[in-house]
PDB file of C-alpha atoms in Angstrom:
ATOM      1  CA  UNK A 150      95.844 107.339 102.886  1.00 80.00           C
ATOM      2  CA  UNK A 151      96.138 103.227 101.662  1.00 85.00           C
ATOM      3  CA  UNK A 152      98.492 102.622 104.498  1.00 83.00           C
ATOM      4  CA  UNK A 153      95.757 103.675 107.146  1.00 84.00           C
ATOM      5  CA  UNK A 154      93.677 101.970 105.730  1.00 88.00           C
ATOM      6  CA  UNK A 155      95.812  98.890 105.645  1.00 85.00           C
ATOM      7  CA  UNK A 156      96.783  99.851 109.021  1.00 83.00           C
ATOM      8  CA  UNK A 157      92.591 100.345 110.058  1.00 86.00           C
ATOM      9  CA  UNK A 158      92.450  96.451 108.252  1.00 86.00           C
ATOM     10  CA  UNK A 159      95.009  94.940 110.591  1.00 83.00           C
ATOM     11  CA  UNK A 160      93.851  96.364 113.679  1.00 84.00           C
ATOM     12  CA  UNK A 161      90.299  96.016 113.515  1.00 87.00           C
ATOM     13  CA  UNK A 162      90.691  92.285 112.872  1.00 86.00           C
ATOM     14  CA  UNK A 163      88.337  89.732 113.565  1.00 84.00           C
ATOM     15  CA  UNK A 164      85.704  92.608 111.777  1.00 87.00           C
ATOM     16  CA  UNK A 165      83.394  91.942 114.284  1.00 90.00           C
ATOM     17  CA  UNK A 166      81.561  95.428 115.973  1.00 90.00           C
ATOM     18  CA  UNK A 167      81.102  95.072 119.426  1.00 90.00           C
ATOM     19  CA  UNK A 168      77.286  95.868 119.713  1.00 86.00           C
ATOM     20  CA  UNK A 169      76.618  96.099 123.435  1.00 89.00           C
ATOM     21  CA  UNK A 170      77.905  99.719 124.946  1.00 89.00           C
ATOM     22  CA  UNK A 171      77.957  97.956 128.522  1.00 90.00           C
ATOM     23  CA  UNK A 172      80.843  96.113 126.941  1.00 89.00           C
ATOM     24  CA  UNK A 173      82.108  99.062 125.340  1.00 88.00           C
ATOM     25  CA  UNK A 174      82.269 100.934 128.442  1.00 87.00           C
ATOM     26  CA  UNK A 175      83.739  98.452 130.766  1.00 86.00           C
ATOM     27  CA  UNK A 176      86.950  98.455 128.246  1.00 84.00           C
ATOM     28  CA  UNK A 177      87.876 102.115 129.479  1.00 83.00           C
ATOM     29  CA  UNK A 178      88.709 101.210 132.865  1.00 82.00           C
ATOM     30  CA  UNK A 179      91.858 102.446 134.673  1.00 73.00           C
ATOM     31  CA  UNK A 180      93.554  99.272 133.931  1.00 79.00           C
ATOM     32  CA  UNK A 181      94.262 100.531 130.468  1.00 79.00           C
ATOM     33  CA  UNK A 182      96.034 102.854 131.281  1.00 84.00           C
ATOM     34  CA  UNK A 183      98.930 100.579 133.019  1.00 85.00           C
ATOM     35  CA  UNK A 184     101.725  99.703 130.424  1.00 85.00           C
ATOM     36  CA  UNK A 185     102.215  96.233 130.042  1.00 80.00           C
ATOM     37  CA  UNK A 186      99.370  95.206 132.198  1.00 79.00           C
ATOM     38  CA  UNK A 187      97.851  92.432 129.309  1.00 74.00           C
ATOM     39  CA  UNK A 188     101.307  91.660 128.643  1.00 73.00           C
ATOM     40  CA  UNK A 189     102.968  91.318 131.811  1.00 70.00           C
ATOM     41  CA  UNK A 190     102.005  87.897 132.697  1.00 71.00           C
ATOM     42  CA  UNK A 191     102.438  86.790 129.480  1.00 71.00           C
ATOM     43  CA  UNK A 192     105.802  84.526 128.483  1.00 75.00           C
ATOM     44  CA  UNK A 193     105.503  83.643 125.098  1.00 80.00           C
ATOM     45  CA  UNK A 194     106.542  84.269 121.849  1.00 85.00           C
ATOM     46  CA  UNK A 195     102.741  86.257 120.854  1.00 82.00           C
ATOM     47  CA  UNK A 196     103.768  88.667 123.347  1.00 80.00           C
ATOM     48  CA  UNK A 197     107.774  89.203 121.894  1.00 84.00           C
ATOM     49  CA  UNK A 198     105.293  89.412 118.172  1.00 88.00           C
ATOM     50  CA  UNK A 199     102.775  92.031 118.730  1.00 83.00           C
ATOM     51  CA  UNK A 200     105.375  94.665 120.483  1.00 87.00           C
ATOM     52  CA  UNK A 201     107.453  94.390 117.366  1.00 92.00           C
ATOM     53  CA  UNK A 202     104.235  94.013 114.555  1.00 91.00           C
ATOM     54  CA  UNK A 203     103.331  97.221 116.708  1.00 90.00           C
ATOM     55  CA  UNK A 204     106.754  99.571 116.581  1.00 95.00           C
ATOM     56  CA  UNK A 205     107.811  98.204 113.112  1.00 95.00           C
ATOM     57  CA  UNK A 206     103.840  99.172 111.592  1.00 92.00           C
ATOM     58  CA  UNK A 207     104.300 102.648 113.049  1.00 95.00           C
ATOM     59  CA  UNK A 208     108.404 102.931 111.730  1.00 96.00           C
ATOM     60  CA  UNK A 209     107.828 104.131 107.535  1.00 94.00           C
ATOM     61  CA  UNK A 210     104.380 106.131 109.095  1.00 94.00           C
ATOM     62  CA  UNK A 211     107.389 108.522 110.933  1.00 95.00           C
ATOM     63  CA  UNK A 212     110.139 107.974 108.203  1.00 95.00           C
ATOM     64  CA  UNK A 213     107.683 109.335 105.754  1.00 93.00           C
ATOM     65  CA  UNK A 214     106.466 112.585 108.064  1.00 92.00           C
ATOM     66  CA  UNK A 215     109.720 113.288 108.191  1.00 93.00           C
ATOM     67  CA  UNK A 216     110.369 114.279 105.188  1.00 92.00           C
ATOM     68  CA  UNK A 217     106.878 114.745 103.347  1.00 88.00           C
ATOM     69  CA  UNK A 218     104.629 115.994 107.085  1.00 89.00           C
ATOM     70  CA  UNK A 219     101.176 116.666 106.587  1.00 86.00           C
ATOM     71  CA  UNK A 220     102.609 121.025 107.066  1.00 85.00           C
ATOM     72  CA  UNK A 221     105.215 122.663 108.092  1.00 82.00           C
ATOM     73  CA  UNK A 222     103.765 124.520 110.793  1.00 83.00           C
ATOM     74  CA  UNK A 223     101.091 124.004 113.517  1.00 83.00           C
ATOM     75  CA  UNK A 224      99.365 120.947 115.516  1.00 81.00           C
ATOM     76  CA  UNK A 225     100.005 119.370 111.743  1.00 83.00           C
ATOM     77  CA  UNK A 226     103.761 119.488 111.688  1.00 86.00           C
ATOM     78  CA  UNK A 227     106.164 116.972 112.386  1.00 88.00           C
ATOM     79  CA  UNK A 228     105.033 113.050 113.410  1.00 91.00           C
ATOM     80  CA  UNK A 229     102.163 114.528 115.735  1.00 92.00           C
ATOM     81  CA  UNK A 230      99.873 112.982 112.878  1.00 93.00           C
ATOM     82  CA  UNK A 231     100.728 109.775 113.448  1.00 94.00           C
ATOM     83  CA  UNK A 232     101.002 109.848 117.169  1.00 95.00           C
ATOM     84  CA  UNK A 233      96.920 111.414 116.914  1.00 94.00           C
ATOM     85  CA  UNK A 234      96.244 108.399 114.682  1.00 95.00           C
ATOM     86  CA  UNK A 235      97.904 106.075 116.700  1.00 94.00           C
ATOM     87  CA  UNK A 236      95.513 106.869 119.539  1.00 94.00           C
ATOM     88  CA  UNK A 237      92.471 107.293 117.395  1.00 93.00           C
ATOM     89  CA  UNK A 238      93.017 103.607 116.340  1.00 92.00           C
ATOM     90  CA  UNK A 239      93.804 102.153 119.608  1.00 90.00           C
ATOM     91  CA  UNK A 240      90.554 103.829 121.028  1.00 91.00           C
ATOM     92  CA  UNK A 241      88.509 103.390 118.425  1.00 91.00           C
ATOM     93  CA  UNK A 242      89.253  99.007 119.396  1.00 89.00           C
ATOM     94  CA  UNK A 243      86.671  99.422 121.935  1.00 89.00           C
ATOM     95  CA  UNK A 244      84.264  98.948 119.268  1.00 90.00           C
ATOM     96  CA  UNK A 245      85.231  95.616 117.880  1.00 91.00           C
ATOM     97  CA  UNK A 246      84.175  92.691 119.274  1.00 90.00           C
ATOM     98  CA  UNK A 247      87.305  90.305 121.141  1.00 84.00           C
ATOM     99  CA  UNK A 248      89.504  93.607 121.070  1.00 85.00           C
ATOM    100  CA  UNK A 249      91.356  95.409 123.640  1.00 83.00           C
ATOM    101  CA  UNK A 250      92.672  99.112 124.353  1.00 86.00           C
ATOM    102  CA  UNK A 251      95.957  98.846 125.769  1.00 87.00           C
ATOM    103  CA  UNK A 252      98.165 102.212 126.311  1.00 91.00           C
ATOM    104  CA  UNK A 253     101.647  99.088 125.545  1.00 90.00           C
ATOM    105  CA  UNK A 254     100.180  99.505 121.941  1.00 91.00           C
ATOM    106  CA  UNK A 255     100.122 103.111 121.704  1.00 94.00           C
ATOM    107  CA  UNK A 256     103.676 103.678 124.340  1.00 95.00           C
ATOM    108  CA  UNK A 257     104.943 101.132 121.010  1.00 95.00           C
ATOM    109  CA  UNK A 258     103.364 102.866 118.097  1.00 95.00           C
ATOM    110  CA  UNK A 259     105.068 105.967 119.614  1.00 96.00           C
ATOM    111  CA  UNK A 260     107.989 104.690 120.308  1.00 97.00           C
ATOM    112  CA  UNK A 261     108.073 103.681 116.326  1.00 97.00           C
ATOM    113  CA  UNK A 262     107.083 106.818 115.180  1.00 97.00           C
ATOM    114  CA  UNK A 263     109.627 108.795 117.072  1.00 96.00           C
ATOM    115  CA  UNK A 264     112.781 106.145 116.062  1.00 97.00           C
ATOM    116  CA  UNK A 265     111.268 106.327 111.944  1.00 97.00           C
ATOM    117  CA  UNK A 266     111.509 109.947 111.686  1.00 95.00           C
ATOM    118  CA  UNK A 267     114.470 110.206 114.150  1.00 96.00           C
ATOM    119  CA  UNK A 268     116.697 108.118 111.236  1.00 97.00           C
ATOM    120  CA  UNK A 269     115.450 109.939 108.623  1.00 95.00           C
ATOM    121  CA  UNK A 270     116.068 113.134 109.926  1.00 94.00           C
ATOM    122  CA  UNK A 271     119.392 112.308 111.611  1.00 95.00           C
ATOM    123  CA  UNK A 272     120.382 110.548 107.796  1.00 95.00           C
ATOM    124  CA  UNK A 273     120.630 114.966 106.824  1.00 93.00           C
ATOM    125  CA  UNK A 274     116.530 114.120 104.785  1.00 91.00           C
ATOM    126  CA  UNK A 275     114.585 117.767 105.501  1.00 87.00           C
ATOM    127  CA  UNK A 276     111.311 117.842 104.472  1.00 86.00           C
ATOM    128  CA  UNK A 277     110.543 118.455 100.822  1.00 83.00           C
ATOM    129  CA  UNK A 278     106.762 120.270 101.130  1.00 77.00           C
ATOM    130  CA  UNK A 279     103.677 119.753 102.690  1.00 78.00           C
ATOM    131  CA  UNK A 280     101.113 116.821 101.691  1.00 74.00           C
ATOM    132  CA  UNK A 281      98.153 119.131 102.237  1.00 70.00           C
ATOM    133  CA  UNK A 282      99.493 122.548 101.064  1.00 67.00           C
ATOM    134  CA  UNK A 283      97.550 125.976 101.951  1.00 63.00           C
ATOM    135  CA  UNK A 284      96.926 126.685  98.258  1.00 60.00           C
ATOM    136  CA  UNK A 285      94.170 125.277  97.335  1.00 50.00           C
TER     137      UNK A 285
END
């Protein structure tokens, strides 16, 4: 929960809400599905750092879910919750002023989650149990 909250603080900067419904709708054009559309024309260090930050922020989440999944079965097993979280964070950026939605961010975050999960599993660790137990 704390890690997710910290990541939301990072993703929602500059902390200014988008108030225009027209502006929110314009962020959901078909162009956001094109990978590297926003970074393709840039040849600077910011582009490299932007991709690396997205990857390395989600790598620990994948590693955590490899040993402590939310559920052992169902739609919350494995690293799927991190992919749901990444998608929700990316889509919710439409409501932040100055932020754009980009499929590249989601793909890089998904790669970070998957690689973090795979590294821990290949190291021989197995799930210790569920984060949300069925007995409540």
